[in-house]
PDB file of C-alpha atoms in Angstrom:
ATOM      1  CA  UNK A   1      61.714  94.705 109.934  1.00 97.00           C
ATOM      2  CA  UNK A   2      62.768  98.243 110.078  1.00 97.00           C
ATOM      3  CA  UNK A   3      66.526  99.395 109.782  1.00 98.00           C
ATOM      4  CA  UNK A   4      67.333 103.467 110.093  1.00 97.00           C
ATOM      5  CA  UNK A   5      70.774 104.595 109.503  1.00 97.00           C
ATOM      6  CA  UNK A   6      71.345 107.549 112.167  1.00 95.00           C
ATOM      7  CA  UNK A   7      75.243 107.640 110.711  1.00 92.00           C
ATOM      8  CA  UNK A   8      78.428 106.657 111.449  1.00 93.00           C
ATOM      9  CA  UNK A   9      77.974 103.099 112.654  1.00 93.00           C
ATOM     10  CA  UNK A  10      74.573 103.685 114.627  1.00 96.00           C
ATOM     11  CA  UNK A  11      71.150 102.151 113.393  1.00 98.00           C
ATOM     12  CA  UNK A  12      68.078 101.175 115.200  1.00 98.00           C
ATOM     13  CA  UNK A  13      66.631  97.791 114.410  1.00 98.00           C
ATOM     14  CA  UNK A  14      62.545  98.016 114.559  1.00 97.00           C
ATOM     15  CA  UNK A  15      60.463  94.698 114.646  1.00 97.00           C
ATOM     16  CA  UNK A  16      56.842  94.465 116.595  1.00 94.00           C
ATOM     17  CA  UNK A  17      57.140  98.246 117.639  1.00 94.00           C
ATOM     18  CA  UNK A  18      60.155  97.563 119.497  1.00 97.00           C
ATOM     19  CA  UNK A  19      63.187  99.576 118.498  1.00 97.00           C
ATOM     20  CA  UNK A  20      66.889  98.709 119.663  1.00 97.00           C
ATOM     21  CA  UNK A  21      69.546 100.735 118.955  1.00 97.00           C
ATOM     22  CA  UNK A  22      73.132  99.936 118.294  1.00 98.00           C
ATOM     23  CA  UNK A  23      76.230 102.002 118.928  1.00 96.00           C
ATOM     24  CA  UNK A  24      75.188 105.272 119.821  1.00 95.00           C
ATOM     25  CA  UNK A  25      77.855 107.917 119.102  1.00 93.00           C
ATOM     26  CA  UNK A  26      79.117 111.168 120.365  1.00 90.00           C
ATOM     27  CA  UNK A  27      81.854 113.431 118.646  1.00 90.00           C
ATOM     28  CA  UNK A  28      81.827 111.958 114.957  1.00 90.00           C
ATOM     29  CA  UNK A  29      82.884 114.892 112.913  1.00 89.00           C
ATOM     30  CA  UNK A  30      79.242 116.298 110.799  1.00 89.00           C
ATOM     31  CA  UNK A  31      77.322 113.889 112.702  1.00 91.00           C
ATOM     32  CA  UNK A  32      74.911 115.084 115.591  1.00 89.00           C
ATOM     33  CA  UNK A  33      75.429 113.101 119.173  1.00 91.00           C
ATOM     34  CA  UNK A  34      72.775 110.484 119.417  1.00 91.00           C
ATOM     35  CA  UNK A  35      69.666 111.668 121.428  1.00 88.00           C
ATOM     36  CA  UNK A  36      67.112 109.030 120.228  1.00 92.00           C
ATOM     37  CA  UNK A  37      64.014 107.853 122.931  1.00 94.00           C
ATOM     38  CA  UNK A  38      64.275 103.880 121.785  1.00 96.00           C
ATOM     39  CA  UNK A  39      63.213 100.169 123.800  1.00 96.00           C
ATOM     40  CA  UNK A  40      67.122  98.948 124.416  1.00 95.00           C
ATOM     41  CA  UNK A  41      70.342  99.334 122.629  1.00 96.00           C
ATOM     42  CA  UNK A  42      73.482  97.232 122.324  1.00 97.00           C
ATOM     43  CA  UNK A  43      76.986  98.360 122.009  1.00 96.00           C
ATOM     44  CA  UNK A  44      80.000  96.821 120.089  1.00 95.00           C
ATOM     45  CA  UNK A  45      82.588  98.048 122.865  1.00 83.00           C
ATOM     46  CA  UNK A  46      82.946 100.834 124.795  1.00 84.00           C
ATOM     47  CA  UNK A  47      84.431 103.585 122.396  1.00 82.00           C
ATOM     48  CA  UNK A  48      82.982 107.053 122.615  1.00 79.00           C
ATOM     49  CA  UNK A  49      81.509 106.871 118.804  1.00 80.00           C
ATOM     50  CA  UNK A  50      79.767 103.712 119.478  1.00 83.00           C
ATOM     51  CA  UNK A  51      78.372 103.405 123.426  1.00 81.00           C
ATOM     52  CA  UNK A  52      77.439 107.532 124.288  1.00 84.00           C
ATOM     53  CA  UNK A  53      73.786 106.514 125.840  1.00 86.00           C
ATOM     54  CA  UNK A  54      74.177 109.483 128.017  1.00 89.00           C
ATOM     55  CA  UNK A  55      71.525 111.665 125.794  1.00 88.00           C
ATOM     56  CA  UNK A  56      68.967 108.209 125.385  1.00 86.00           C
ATOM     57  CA  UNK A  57      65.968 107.954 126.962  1.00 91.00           C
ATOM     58  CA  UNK A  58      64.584 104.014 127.094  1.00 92.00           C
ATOM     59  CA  UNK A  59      61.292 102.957 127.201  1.00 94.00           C
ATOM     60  CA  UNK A  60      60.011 100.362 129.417  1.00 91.00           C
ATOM     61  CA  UNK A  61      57.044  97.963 128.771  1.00 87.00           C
ATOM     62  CA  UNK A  62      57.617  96.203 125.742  1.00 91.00           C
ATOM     63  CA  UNK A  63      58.277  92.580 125.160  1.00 92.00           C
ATOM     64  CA  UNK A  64      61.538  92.614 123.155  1.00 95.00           C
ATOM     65  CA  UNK A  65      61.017  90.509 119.851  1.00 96.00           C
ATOM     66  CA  UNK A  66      64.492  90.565 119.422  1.00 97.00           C
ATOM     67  CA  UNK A  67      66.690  86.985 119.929  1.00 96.00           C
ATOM     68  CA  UNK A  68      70.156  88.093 120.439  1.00 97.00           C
ATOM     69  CA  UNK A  69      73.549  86.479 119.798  1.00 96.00           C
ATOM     70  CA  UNK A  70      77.053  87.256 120.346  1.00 96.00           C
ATOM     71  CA  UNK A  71      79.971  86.604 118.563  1.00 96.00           C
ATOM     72  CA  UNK A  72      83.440  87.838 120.606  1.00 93.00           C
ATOM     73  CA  UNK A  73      86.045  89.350 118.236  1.00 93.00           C
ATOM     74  CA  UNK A  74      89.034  91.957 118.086  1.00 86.00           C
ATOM     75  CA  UNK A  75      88.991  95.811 117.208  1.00 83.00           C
ATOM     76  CA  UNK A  76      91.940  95.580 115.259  1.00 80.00           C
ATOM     77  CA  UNK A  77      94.533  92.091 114.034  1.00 83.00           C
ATOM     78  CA  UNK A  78      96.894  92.278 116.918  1.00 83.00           C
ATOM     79  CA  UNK A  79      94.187  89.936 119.105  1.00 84.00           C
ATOM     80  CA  UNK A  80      92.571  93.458 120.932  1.00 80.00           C
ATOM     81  CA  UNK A  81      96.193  94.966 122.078  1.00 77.00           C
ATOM     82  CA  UNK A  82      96.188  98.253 120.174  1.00 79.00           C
ATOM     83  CA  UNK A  83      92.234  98.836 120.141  1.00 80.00           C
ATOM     84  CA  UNK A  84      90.636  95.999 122.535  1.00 78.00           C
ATOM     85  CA  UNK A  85      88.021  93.577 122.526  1.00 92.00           C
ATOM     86  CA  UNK A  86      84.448  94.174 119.880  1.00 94.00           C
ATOM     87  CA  UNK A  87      81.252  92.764 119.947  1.00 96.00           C
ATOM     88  CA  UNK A  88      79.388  91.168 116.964  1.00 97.00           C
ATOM     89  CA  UNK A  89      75.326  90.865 117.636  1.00 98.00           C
ATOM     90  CA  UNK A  90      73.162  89.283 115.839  1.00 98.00           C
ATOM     91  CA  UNK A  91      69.612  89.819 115.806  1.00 98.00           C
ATOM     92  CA  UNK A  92      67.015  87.793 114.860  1.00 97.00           C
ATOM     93  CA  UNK A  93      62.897  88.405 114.254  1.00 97.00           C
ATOM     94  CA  UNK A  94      60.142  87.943 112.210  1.00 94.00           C
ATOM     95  CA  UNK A  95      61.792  84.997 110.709  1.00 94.00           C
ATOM     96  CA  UNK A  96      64.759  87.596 109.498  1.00 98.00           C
ATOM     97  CA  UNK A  97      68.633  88.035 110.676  1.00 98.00           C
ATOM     98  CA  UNK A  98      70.792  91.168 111.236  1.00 98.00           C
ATOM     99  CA  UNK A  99      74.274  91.000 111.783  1.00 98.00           C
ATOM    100  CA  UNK A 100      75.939  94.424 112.933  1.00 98.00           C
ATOM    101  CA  UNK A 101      80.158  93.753 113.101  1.00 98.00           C
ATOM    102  CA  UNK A 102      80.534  96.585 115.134  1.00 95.00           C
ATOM    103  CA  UNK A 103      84.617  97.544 114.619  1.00 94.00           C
ATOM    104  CA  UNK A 104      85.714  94.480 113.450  1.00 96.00           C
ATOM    105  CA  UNK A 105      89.378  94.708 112.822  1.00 93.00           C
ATOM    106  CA  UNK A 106      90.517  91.525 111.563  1.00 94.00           C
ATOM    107  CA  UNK A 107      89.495  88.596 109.652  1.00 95.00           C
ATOM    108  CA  UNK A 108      86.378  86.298 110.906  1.00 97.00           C
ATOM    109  CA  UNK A 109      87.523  82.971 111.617  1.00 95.00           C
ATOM    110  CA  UNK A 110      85.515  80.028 110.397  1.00 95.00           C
ATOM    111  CA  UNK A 111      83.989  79.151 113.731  1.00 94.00           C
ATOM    112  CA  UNK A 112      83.114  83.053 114.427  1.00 94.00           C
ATOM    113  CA  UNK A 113      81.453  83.201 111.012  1.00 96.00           C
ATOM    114  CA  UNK A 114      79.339  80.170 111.170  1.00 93.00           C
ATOM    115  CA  UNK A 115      76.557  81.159 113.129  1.00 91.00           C
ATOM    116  CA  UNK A 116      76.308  84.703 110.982  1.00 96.00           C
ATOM    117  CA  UNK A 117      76.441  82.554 107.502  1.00 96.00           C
ATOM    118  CA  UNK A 118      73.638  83.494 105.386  1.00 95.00           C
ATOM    119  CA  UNK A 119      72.268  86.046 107.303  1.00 97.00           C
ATOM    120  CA  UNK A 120      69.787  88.456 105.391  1.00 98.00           C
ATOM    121  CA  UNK A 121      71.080  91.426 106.533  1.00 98.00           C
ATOM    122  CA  UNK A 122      74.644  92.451 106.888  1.00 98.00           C
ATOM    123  CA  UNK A 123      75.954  95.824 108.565  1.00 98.00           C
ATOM    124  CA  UNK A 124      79.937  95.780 107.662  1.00 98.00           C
ATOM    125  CA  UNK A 125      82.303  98.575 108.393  1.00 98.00           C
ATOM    126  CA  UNK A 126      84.278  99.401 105.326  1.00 97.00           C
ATOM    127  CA  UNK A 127      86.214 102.756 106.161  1.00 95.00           C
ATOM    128  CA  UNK A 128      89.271 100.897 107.414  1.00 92.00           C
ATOM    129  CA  UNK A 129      92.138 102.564 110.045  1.00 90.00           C
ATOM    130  CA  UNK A 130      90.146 102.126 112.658  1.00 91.00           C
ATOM    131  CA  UNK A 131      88.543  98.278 111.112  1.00 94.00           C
ATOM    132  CA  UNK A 132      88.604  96.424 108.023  1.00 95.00           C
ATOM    133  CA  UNK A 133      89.716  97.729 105.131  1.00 96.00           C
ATOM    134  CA  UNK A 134      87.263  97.360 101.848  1.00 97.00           C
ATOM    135  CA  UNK A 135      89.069  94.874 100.783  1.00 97.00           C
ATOM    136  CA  UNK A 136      88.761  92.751 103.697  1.00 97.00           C
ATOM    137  CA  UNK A 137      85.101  94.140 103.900  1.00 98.00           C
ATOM    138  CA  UNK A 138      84.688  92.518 100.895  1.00 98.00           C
ATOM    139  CA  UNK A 139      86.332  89.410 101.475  1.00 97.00           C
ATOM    140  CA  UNK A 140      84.396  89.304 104.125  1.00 98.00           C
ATOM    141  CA  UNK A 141      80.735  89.656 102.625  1.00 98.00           C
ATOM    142  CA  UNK A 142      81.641  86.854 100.432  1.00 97.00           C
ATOM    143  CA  UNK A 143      82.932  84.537 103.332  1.00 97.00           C
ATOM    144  CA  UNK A 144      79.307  85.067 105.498  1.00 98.00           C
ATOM    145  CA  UNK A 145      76.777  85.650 102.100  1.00 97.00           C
ATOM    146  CA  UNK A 146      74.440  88.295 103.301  1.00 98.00           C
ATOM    147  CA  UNK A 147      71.412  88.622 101.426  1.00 98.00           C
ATOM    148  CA  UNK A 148      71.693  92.372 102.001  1.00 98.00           C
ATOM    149  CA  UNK A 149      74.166  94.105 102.564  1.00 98.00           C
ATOM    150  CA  UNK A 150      74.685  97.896 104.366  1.00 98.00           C
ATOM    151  CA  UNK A 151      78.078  99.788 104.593  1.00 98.00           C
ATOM    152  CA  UNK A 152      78.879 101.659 107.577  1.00 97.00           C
ATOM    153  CA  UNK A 153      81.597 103.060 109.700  1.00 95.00           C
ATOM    154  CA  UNK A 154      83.037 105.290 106.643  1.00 96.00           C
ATOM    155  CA  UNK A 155      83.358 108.865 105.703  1.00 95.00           C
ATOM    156  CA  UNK A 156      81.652 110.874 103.487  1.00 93.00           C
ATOM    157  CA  UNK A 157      80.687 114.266 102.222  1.00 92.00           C
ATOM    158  CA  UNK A 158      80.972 116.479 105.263  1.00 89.00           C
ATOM    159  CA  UNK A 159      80.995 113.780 107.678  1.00 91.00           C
ATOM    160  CA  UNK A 160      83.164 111.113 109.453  1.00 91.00           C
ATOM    161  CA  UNK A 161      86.615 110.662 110.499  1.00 92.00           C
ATOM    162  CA  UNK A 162      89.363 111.941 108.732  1.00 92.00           C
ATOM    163  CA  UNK A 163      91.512 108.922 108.539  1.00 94.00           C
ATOM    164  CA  UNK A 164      89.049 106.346 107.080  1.00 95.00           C
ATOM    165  CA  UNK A 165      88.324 106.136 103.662  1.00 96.00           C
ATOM    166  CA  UNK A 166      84.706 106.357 101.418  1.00 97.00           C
ATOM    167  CA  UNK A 167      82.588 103.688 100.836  1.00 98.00           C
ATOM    168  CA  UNK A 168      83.531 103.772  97.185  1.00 97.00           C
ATOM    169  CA  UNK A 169      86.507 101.506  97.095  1.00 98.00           C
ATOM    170  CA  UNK A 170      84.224  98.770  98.966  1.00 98.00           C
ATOM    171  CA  UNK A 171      81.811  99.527  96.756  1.00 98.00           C
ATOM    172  CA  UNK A 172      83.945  99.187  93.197  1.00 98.00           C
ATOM    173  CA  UNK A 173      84.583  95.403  94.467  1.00 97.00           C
ATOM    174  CA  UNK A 174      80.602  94.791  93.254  1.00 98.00           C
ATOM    175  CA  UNK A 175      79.007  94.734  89.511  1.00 97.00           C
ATOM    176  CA  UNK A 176      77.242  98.147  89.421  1.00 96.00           C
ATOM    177  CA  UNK A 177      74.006  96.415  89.097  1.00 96.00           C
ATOM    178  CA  UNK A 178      74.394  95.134  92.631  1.00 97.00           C
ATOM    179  CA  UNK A 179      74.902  98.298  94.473  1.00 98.00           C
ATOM    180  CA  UNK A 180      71.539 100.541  95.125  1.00 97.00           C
ATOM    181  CA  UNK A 181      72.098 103.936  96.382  1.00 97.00           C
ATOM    182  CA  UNK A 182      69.149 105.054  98.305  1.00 96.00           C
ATOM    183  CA  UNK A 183      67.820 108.238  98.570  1.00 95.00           C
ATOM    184  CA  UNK A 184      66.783 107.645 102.083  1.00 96.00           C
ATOM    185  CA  UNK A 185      68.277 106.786 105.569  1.00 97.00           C
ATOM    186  CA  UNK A 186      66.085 103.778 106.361  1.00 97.00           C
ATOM    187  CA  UNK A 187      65.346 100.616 104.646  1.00 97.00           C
ATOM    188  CA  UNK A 188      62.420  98.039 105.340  1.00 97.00           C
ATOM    189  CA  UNK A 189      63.594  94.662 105.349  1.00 97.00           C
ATOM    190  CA  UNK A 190      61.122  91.433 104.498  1.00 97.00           C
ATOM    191  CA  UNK A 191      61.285  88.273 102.954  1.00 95.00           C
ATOM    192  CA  UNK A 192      61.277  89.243  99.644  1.00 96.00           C
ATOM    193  CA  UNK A 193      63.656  92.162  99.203  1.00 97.00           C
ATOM    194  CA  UNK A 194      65.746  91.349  96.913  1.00 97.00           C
ATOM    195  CA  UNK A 195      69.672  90.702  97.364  1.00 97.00           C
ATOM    196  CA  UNK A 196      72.011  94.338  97.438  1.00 98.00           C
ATOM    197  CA  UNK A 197      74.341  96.036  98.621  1.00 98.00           C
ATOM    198  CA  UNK A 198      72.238  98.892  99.994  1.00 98.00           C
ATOM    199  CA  UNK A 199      74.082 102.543 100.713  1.00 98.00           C
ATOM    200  CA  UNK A 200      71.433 104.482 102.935  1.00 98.00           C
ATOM    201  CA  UNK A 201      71.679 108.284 102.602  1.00 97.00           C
ATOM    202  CA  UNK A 202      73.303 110.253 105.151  1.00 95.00           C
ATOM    203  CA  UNK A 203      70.466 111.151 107.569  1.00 91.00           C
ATOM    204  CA  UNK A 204      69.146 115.108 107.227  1.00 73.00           C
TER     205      UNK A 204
END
């Protein structure tokens, strides 16, 4: 399986030549507006920087290889009144999971994290404001034990919001052996890669 970071919280999932793409963007601050061609795409709710698919073009043919689960949750902790409702998907092929939180805002209950336990690949926001905190990121990784996991929805060198944080405090909550800084944007995913907490580069 095939992950590629396109920034902010956006990544397309590739498995059998089919590539699904999850919240799209427009208007993140050093990030260029999604334009991708791609076989589907999922968004966590209906926020400008994470369902823009008016510059996608879709494909149409494939078989999708993709089984797809939702788990209902909040955007912030005030049960969706200040921010509304988000989407958690998980995606599962190839005998591999992918769990994308989308904006999670507040803390998974034990009967949303259940079916996301033990997952292999984990895609958590960290940035906070807007979601979780790293702290609660955190917390959070250790509650659903991702085999990998792949921070997101934070701001960096010349990019992202101005209110959210790095991903170094989340990142200072893990031994320094754990955490592998790639020098590239996408990641292949099998059986055997080994556990991480994976930071993609900021795509060129």
């Amino acid at each position: 399986m095939h992950i590629s970071w396109l920034g902010h919280a956006c990544f397309v999932v590739e498995s059998a030549g089919y590539q699904l793409l999850l919240d799209p963007y427009s208007e993140v601050p050093g990030c260029r507006n999604v334009a991708v061609t791609v076989d589907g795409v999922l968004c966590s709710h209906d926020h400008f920087d994470h369902a823009y698919c008016q510059e996608l073009t879709l494909r149409q043919g494939k078989e999708n290889p993709f089984c797809v689960s939702v788990v209902d949750t909040f955007h912030d902790d005030q049960q969706g009144s200040l921010r509304g409702t988000n989407k958690i998907h998980k995606l599962t092929a190839e005998g591999l999971s992918v769990v994308h939180l989308g904006d999670l805002g507040h803390p998974l209950s034990d009967a949303q994290a259940e079916s996301l336990r033990g997952c292999d690949v984990l895609m958590i926001p960290v940035g906070g404001f807007f979601t979780i905190d790293a702290a609660l990121a955190a917390e959070t990784v250790a509650q659903l034990q991702p085999r990998i996991v792949i921070p997101m929805h934070y701001r960096g060198e010349g990019f992202g919001f101005d209110p959210i944080d790095t991903v170094e405090p989340f990142l200072a909550r893990f031994a320094p052996e754990q955490v592998q800084r790639l020098e590239s944007s996408e990641l292949e995913v099998t059986a055997e890669t080994p556990a991480q907490v994976a930071v993609l580069a900021f795509p060129a």
